CSV table of C-alpha atoms in Angstrom, one decimal:
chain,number,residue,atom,x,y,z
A,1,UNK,CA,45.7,-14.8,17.2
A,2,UNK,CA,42.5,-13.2,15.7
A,3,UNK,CA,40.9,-14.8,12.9
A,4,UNK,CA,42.0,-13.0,10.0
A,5,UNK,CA,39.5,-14.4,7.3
A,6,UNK,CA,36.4,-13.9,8.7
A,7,UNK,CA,34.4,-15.6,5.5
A,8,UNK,CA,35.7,-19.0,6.3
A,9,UNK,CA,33.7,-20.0,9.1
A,10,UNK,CA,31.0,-20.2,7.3
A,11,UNK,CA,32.7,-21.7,4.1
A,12,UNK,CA,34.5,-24.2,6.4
A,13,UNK,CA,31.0,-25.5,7.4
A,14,UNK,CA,29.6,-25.7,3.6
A,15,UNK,CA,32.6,-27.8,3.0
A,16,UNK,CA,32.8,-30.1,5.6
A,17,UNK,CA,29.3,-30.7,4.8
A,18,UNK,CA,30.0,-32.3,1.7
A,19,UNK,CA,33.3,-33.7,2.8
A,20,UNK,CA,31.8,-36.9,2.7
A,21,UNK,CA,31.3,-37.2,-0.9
A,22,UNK,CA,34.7,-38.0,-1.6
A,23,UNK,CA,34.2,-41.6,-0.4
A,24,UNK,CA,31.8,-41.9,-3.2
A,25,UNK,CA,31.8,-45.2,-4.5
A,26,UNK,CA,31.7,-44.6,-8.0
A,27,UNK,CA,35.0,-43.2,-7.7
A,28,UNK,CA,37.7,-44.4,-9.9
A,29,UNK,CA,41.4,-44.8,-8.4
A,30,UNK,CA,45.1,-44.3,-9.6
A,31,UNK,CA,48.2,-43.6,-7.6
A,32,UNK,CA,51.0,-41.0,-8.0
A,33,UNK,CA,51.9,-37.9,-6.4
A,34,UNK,CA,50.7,-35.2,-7.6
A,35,UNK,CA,48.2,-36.9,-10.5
A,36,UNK,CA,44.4,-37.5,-9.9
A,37,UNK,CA,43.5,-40.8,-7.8
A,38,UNK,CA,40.3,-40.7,-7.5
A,39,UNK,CA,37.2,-38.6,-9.8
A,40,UNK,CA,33.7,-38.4,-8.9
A,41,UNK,CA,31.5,-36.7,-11.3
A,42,UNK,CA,27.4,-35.8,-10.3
A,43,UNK,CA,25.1,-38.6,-12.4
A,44,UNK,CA,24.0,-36.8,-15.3
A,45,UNK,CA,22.0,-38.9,-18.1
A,46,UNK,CA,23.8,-37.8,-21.3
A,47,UNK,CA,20.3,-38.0,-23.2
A,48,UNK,CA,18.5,-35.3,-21.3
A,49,UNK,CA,21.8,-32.9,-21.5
A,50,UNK,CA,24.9,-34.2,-23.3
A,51,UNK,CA,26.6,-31.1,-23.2
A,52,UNK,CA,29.3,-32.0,-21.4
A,53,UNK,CA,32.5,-29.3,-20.8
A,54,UNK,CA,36.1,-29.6,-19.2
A,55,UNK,CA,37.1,-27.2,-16.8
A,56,UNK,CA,41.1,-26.5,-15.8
A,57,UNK,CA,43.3,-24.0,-14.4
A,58,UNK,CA,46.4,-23.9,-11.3
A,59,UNK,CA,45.5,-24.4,-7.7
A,60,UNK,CA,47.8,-21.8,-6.1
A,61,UNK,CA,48.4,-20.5,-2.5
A,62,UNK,CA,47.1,-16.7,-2.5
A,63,UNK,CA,48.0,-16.7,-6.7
A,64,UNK,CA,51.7,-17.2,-5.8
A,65,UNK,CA,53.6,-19.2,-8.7
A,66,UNK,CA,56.3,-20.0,-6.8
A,67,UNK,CA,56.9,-23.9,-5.9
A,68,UNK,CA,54.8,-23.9,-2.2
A,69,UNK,CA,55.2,-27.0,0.4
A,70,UNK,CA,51.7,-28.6,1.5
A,71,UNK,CA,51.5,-31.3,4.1
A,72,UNK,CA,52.1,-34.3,2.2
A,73,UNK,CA,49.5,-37.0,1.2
A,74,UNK,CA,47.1,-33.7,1.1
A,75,UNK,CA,44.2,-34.3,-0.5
A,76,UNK,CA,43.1,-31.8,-3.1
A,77,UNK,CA,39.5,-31.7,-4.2
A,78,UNK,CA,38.0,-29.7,-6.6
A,79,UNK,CA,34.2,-29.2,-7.0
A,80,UNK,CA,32.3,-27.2,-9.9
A,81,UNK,CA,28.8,-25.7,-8.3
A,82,UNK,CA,25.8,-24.0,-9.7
A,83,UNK,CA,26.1,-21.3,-7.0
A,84,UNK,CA,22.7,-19.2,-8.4
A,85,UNK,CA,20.2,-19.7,-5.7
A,86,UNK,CA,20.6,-17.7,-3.1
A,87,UNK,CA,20.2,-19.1,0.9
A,88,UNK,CA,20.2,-22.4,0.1
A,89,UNK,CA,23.6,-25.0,-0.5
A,90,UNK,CA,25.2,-25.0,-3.5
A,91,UNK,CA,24.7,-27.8,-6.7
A,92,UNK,CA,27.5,-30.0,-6.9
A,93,UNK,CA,27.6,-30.4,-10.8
A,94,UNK,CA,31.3,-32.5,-10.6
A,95,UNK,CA,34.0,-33.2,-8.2
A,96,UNK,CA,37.6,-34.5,-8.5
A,97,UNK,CA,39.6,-35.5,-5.6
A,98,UNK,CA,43.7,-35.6,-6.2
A,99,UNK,CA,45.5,-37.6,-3.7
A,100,UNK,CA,48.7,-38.0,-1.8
A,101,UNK,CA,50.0,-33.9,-3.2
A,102,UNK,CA,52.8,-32.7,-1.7
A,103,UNK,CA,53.0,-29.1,-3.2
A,104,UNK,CA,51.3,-26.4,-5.0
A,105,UNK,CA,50.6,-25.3,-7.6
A,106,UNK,CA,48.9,-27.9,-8.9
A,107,UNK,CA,47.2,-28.2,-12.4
A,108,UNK,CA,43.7,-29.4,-12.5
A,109,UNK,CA,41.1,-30.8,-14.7
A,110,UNK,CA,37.3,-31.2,-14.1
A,111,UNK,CA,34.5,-32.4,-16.3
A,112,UNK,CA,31.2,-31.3,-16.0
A,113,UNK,CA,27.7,-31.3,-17.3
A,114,UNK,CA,25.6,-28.6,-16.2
A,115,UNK,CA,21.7,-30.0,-15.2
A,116,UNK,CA,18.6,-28.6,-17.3
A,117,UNK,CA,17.8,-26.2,-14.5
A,118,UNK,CA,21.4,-24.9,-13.7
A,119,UNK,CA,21.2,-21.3,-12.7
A,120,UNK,CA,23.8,-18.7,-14.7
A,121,UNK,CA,26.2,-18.7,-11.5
A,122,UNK,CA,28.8,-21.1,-12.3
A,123,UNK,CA,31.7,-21.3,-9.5
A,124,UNK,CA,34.7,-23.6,-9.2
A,125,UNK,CA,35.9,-24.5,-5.6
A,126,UNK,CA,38.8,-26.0,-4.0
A,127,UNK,CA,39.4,-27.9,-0.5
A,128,UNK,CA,42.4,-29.6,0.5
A,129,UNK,CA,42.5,-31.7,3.3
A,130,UNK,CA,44.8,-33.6,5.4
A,131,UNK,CA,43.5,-36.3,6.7
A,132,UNK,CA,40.2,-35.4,7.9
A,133,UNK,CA,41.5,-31.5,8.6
A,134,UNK,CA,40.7,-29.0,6.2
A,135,UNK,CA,44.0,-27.2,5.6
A,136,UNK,CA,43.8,-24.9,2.5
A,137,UNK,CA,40.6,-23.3,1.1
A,138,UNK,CA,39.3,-21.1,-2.0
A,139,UNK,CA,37.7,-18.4,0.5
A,140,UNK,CA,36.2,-16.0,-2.4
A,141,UNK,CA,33.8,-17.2,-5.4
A,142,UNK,CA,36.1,-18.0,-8.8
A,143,UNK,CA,32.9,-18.0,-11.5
A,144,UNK,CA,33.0,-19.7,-14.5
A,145,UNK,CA,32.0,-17.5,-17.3
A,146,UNK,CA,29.7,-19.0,-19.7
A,147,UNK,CA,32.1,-20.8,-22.2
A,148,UNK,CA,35.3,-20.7,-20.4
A,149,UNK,CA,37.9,-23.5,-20.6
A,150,UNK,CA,40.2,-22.1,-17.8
A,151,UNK,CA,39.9,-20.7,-14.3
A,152,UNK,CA,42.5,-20.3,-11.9
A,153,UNK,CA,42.1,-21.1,-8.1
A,154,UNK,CA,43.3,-19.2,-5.0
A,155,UNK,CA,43.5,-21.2,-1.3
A,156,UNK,CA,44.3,-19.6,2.0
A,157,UNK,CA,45.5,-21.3,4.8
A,158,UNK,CA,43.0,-22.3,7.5
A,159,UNK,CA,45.3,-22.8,10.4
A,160,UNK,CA,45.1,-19.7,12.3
A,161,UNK,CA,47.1,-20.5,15.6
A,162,UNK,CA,50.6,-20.7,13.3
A,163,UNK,CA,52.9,-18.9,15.9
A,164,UNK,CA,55.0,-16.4,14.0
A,165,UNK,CA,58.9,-17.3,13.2
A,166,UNK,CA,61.2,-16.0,16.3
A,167,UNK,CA,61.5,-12.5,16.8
A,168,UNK,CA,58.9,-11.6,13.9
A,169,UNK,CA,56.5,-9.9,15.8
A,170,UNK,CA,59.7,-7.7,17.8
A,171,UNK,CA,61.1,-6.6,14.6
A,172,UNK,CA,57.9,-5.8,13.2
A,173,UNK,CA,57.8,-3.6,16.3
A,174,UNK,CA,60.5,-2.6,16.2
A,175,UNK,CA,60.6,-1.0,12.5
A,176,UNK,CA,57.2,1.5,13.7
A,177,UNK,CA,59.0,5.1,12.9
A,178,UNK,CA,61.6,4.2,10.8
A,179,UNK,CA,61.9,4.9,7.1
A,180,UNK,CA,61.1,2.6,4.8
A,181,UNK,CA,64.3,1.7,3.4
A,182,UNK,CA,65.5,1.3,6.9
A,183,UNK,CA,62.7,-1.2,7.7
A,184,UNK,CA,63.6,-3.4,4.7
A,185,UNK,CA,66.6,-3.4,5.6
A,186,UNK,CA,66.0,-4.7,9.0
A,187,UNK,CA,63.7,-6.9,8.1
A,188,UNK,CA,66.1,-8.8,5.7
A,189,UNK,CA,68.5,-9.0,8.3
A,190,UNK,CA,66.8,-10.5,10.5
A,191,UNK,CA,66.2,-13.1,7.4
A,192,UNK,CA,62.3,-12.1,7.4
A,193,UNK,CA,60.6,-11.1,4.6
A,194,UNK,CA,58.6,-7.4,3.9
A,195,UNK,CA,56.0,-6.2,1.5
A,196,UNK,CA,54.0,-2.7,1.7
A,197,UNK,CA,50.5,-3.2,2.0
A,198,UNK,CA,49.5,0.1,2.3
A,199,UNK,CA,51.1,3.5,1.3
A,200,UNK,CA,50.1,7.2,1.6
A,201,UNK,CA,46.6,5.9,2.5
A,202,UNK,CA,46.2,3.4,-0.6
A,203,UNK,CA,45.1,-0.1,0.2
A,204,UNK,CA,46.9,-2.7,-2.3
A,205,UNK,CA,45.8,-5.7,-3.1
A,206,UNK,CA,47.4,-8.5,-1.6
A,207,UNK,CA,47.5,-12.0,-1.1
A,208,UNK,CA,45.6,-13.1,1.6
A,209,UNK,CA,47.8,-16.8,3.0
A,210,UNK,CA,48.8,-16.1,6.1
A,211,UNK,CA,53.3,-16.5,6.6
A,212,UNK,CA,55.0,-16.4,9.9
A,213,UNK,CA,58.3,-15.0,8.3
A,214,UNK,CA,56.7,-12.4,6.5
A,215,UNK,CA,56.2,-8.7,7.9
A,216,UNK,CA,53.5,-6.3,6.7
A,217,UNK,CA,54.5,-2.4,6.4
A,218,UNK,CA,52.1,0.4,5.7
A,219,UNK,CA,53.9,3.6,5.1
A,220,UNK,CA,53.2,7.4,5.3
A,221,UNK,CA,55.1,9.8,3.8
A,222,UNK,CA,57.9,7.6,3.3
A,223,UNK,CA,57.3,6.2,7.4
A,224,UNK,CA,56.7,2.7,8.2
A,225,UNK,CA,53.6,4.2,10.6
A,226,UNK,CA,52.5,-0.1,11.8
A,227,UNK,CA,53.9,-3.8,11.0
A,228,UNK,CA,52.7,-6.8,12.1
A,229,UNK,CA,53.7,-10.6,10.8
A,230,UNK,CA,51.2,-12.4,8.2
């Protein structure tokens, strides 16, 4: 299958670079699913810049709500980066690693203390890992605006070989010429799910997490004129 998300090669690399900080040890730990285990905040001395904030907002697969399965003992971590200079890494102003989560979405909370030379671009990422593979990623830059209390995360999927469920990609084949309704309909009963992505030439915006099940119709004058499965 073709990479679909062609941004998060070179995101992938970023974060595995700093993968390593989650061994940190002036990490604290706790235990329970779902609940933080383990924070690691960036040293900041308090007396040169005590203005310390708290950052939270839902982890969510492509801004979906609904209750989403992750492989379990995933581990979630959550970084807050001064993202302003441009070509070089990012500033890791505070991190928070949750372990052993099992599903999505997932409500977070990060304190940090920007440095006396933090730039104006403020950005909140999220990896989640498991084991040593990088699973789920924020692929697009969620800023913090200067005084916000809450930002919300999107993560994608980055497995890119999932196969599509049986017979996906043949019914999405299949429905090419039909009518829309007739599509649907097909679709359901083959116990897949639809959703227009494009009609009469207008792009809308989607999530981007990839689902075998799923079949994506872009219709013209009423026409299901291509489908495929993601």
């Amino acid at each position: 299958m073709p990479v679909r998300f062609p941004r998060l090669i070179a995101t992938i690399a970023a974060v595995l670079t700093l993968a390593a900080a989650c061994g940190d040890d002036t990490a604290d730990t706790e235990t329970g699913t779902n609940a933080p285990t383990t924070t690691t905040t960036v040293a900041i001395d308090p007396t040169t810049n005590p203005a310390s904030r708290t950052l939270t907002g839902d982890i969510t697969i492509g801004g979906s709500f609904e209750l989403s399965h992750i492989p379990e003992s995933s581990r979630v971590v959550v970084r807050v980066e001064d993202i302003s200079l441009q070509d070089v890494a990012s500033v890791v102003l505070s991190e928070r690693v949750y372990e052993n989560v099992a599903n999505l979405p997932l409500t977070y909370e990060a304190e940090w203390t920007p440095l006396d030379d933090s730039g104006p671009d403020i950005s909140v990422s999220v990896s989640i890992y498991e084991g040593d593979e990088l699973v789920f990623i924020s692929d697009t830059v969620h800023p913090v605006a200067d005084g916000a209390q809450t930002v919300d995360v999107e993560v994608i999927s980055t497995v890119l070989d999932d196969a599509p469920a049986e017979g996906a990609e043949a019914v999405a084949a299949a429905v090419i010429g039909s009518s829309e309704e007739d599509a649907v309909a097909a679709i359901a009963a083959a116990d897949l799910t639809s959703r227009v992505v494009e009609r009469d030439g207008e792009a809308f915006a989607i999530t981007m997490d990839f689902r075998t099940e799923r079949v994506n119709l872009t219709i013209l004058d009423g026409v299901v004129t291509y489908a495929d499965v993601g």
